[in-house]
């Protein structure tokens, strides 16, 4: 949902900015007179010295009683929508709960944070893994794991990935009763200072 909203907002912002930029360039570079073409009568910029609103238009709108409340309400709405969009980008999309099939057609709910902490603790106990950050996303019936692992300097990445798949993820799948638990893993290596040799 958020990806769709992002694409629509970015597309609309791009179209508006391109149209506004083209209008300003046509007026500022005086392209209408140079290239000898006509513009609609409502075109805001006629030449390089034109303003968006003429003095008469500005006086006309200021005299209207509804002008300032509408302008302030529109600007307030733009600010609120921008803040909502920014907060939606910053919020981590964590899975709050995982539905566990307890048999007999009934289910139990497992907190997503508890499963993340258990996975992190077990992953950090694996050989070669110095630190693990686990994030659950997806649907409550089909969770997905995003793991960020920091490996010890001399650890083998393939061995760490194999242990994660065979031990930590396998235990999480079986304990939550999940048929599958896909994972995306990002590996980093812990930096260390060079050792002095005698």
Tab-separated table of N, CA and C in Angstrom, residues 4 17 22 27 36 46 51 67 76 80 88 91 114 119 123 136 141-142 148 155 162 166 168 173-174 184 191:
chain	number	residue	atom	x	y	z
A	4	UNK	N	2.587	1.907	-3.318
A	4	UNK	CA	1.692	2.490	-4.314
A	4	UNK	C	1.492	3.973	-4.057
A	17	UNK	N	5.930	19.516	-11.161
A	17	UNK	CA	7.199	20.253	-11.244
A	17	UNK	C	7.657	20.448	-12.684
A	22	UNK	N	8.384	24.062	-17.087
A	22	UNK	CA	8.214	24.409	-18.503
A	22	UNK	C	7.542	25.766	-18.649
A	27	UNK	N	8.210	31.430	-20.283
A	27	UNK	CA	8.084	32.859	-20.012
A	27	UNK	C	9.421	33.546	-19.824
A	36	UNK	N	7.879	32.188	-32.184
A	36	UNK	CA	6.655	32.618	-32.855
A	36	UNK	C	5.526	31.573	-32.755
A	46	UNK	N	3.808	35.558	-19.630
A	46	UNK	CA	3.798	35.968	-21.031
A	46	UNK	C	5.178	36.399	-21.495
A	51	UNK	N	4.831	38.589	-13.776
A	51	UNK	CA	4.685	37.925	-12.476
A	51	UNK	C	3.560	36.900	-12.578
A	67	UNK	N	-10.437	34.386	0.688
A	67	UNK	CA	-9.123	34.106	0.111
A	67	UNK	C	-8.114	33.610	1.148
A	76	UNK	N	-1.934	24.428	5.194
A	76	UNK	CA	-1.945	23.522	6.354
A	76	UNK	C	-2.151	22.074	5.936
A	80	UNK	N	0.428	19.010	6.625
A	80	UNK	CA	0.016	17.788	7.342
A	80	UNK	C	0.207	16.538	6.494
A	88	UNK	N	5.406	8.075	7.599
A	88	UNK	CA	5.158	6.745	7.033
A	88	UNK	C	6.436	6.159	6.439
A	91	UNK	N	8.679	5.076	9.556
A	91	UNK	CA	8.182	4.000	10.400
A	91	UNK	C	8.617	2.647	9.840
A	114	UNK	N	8.522	-10.889	20.101
A	114	UNK	CA	9.069	-12.029	20.847
A	114	UNK	C	9.798	-12.984	19.901
A	119	UNK	N	14.793	-15.192	17.684
A	119	UNK	CA	15.632	-15.431	16.502
A	119	UNK	C	16.973	-14.709	16.628
A	123	UNK	N	20.489	-16.584	16.748
A	123	UNK	CA	21.423	-16.292	15.663
A	123	UNK	C	22.746	-15.778	16.215
A	136	UNK	N	10.791	-8.854	11.371
A	136	UNK	CA	9.724	-9.620	10.725
A	136	UNK	C	8.821	-8.678	9.946
A	141	UNK	N	0.033	-14.577	8.641
A	141	UNK	CA	-0.003	-16.007	8.298
A	141	UNK	C	1.188	-16.415	7.446
A	142	UNK	N	1.913	-15.442	6.902
A	142	UNK	CA	3.078	-15.727	6.060
A	142	UNK	C	4.181	-14.710	6.346
A	148	UNK	N	20.043	-8.853	9.506
A	148	UNK	CA	21.303	-8.139	9.300
A	148	UNK	C	22.315	-8.739	10.272
A	155	UNK	N	35.163	-15.207	10.414
A	155	UNK	CA	34.034	-16.116	10.192
A	155	UNK	C	33.856	-16.402	8.703
A	162	UNK	N	24.583	-21.031	6.364
A	162	UNK	CA	24.099	-22.406	6.527
A	162	UNK	C	23.576	-22.667	7.931
A	166	UNK	N	19.823	-23.738	8.842
A	166	UNK	CA	19.607	-25.069	9.419
A	166	UNK	C	19.220	-25.049	10.886
A	168	UNK	N	18.657	-21.649	13.344
A	168	UNK	CA	17.764	-20.606	13.863
A	168	UNK	C	16.453	-20.533	13.093
A	173	UNK	N	10.672	-21.851	12.367
A	173	UNK	CA	9.601	-22.446	11.543
A	173	UNK	C	8.845	-23.517	12.303
A	174	UNK	N	9.593	-24.403	12.942
A	174	UNK	CA	8.921	-25.511	13.633
A	174	UNK	C	8.175	-25.040	14.873
A	184	UNK	N	15.664	-12.732	3.970
A	184	UNK	CA	16.665	-11.928	3.258
A	184	UNK	C	17.742	-11.598	4.287
A	191	UNK	N	34.883	-5.006	11.867
A	191	UNK	CA	36.229	-4.527	11.612
A	191	UNK	C	37.077	-4.686	12.867
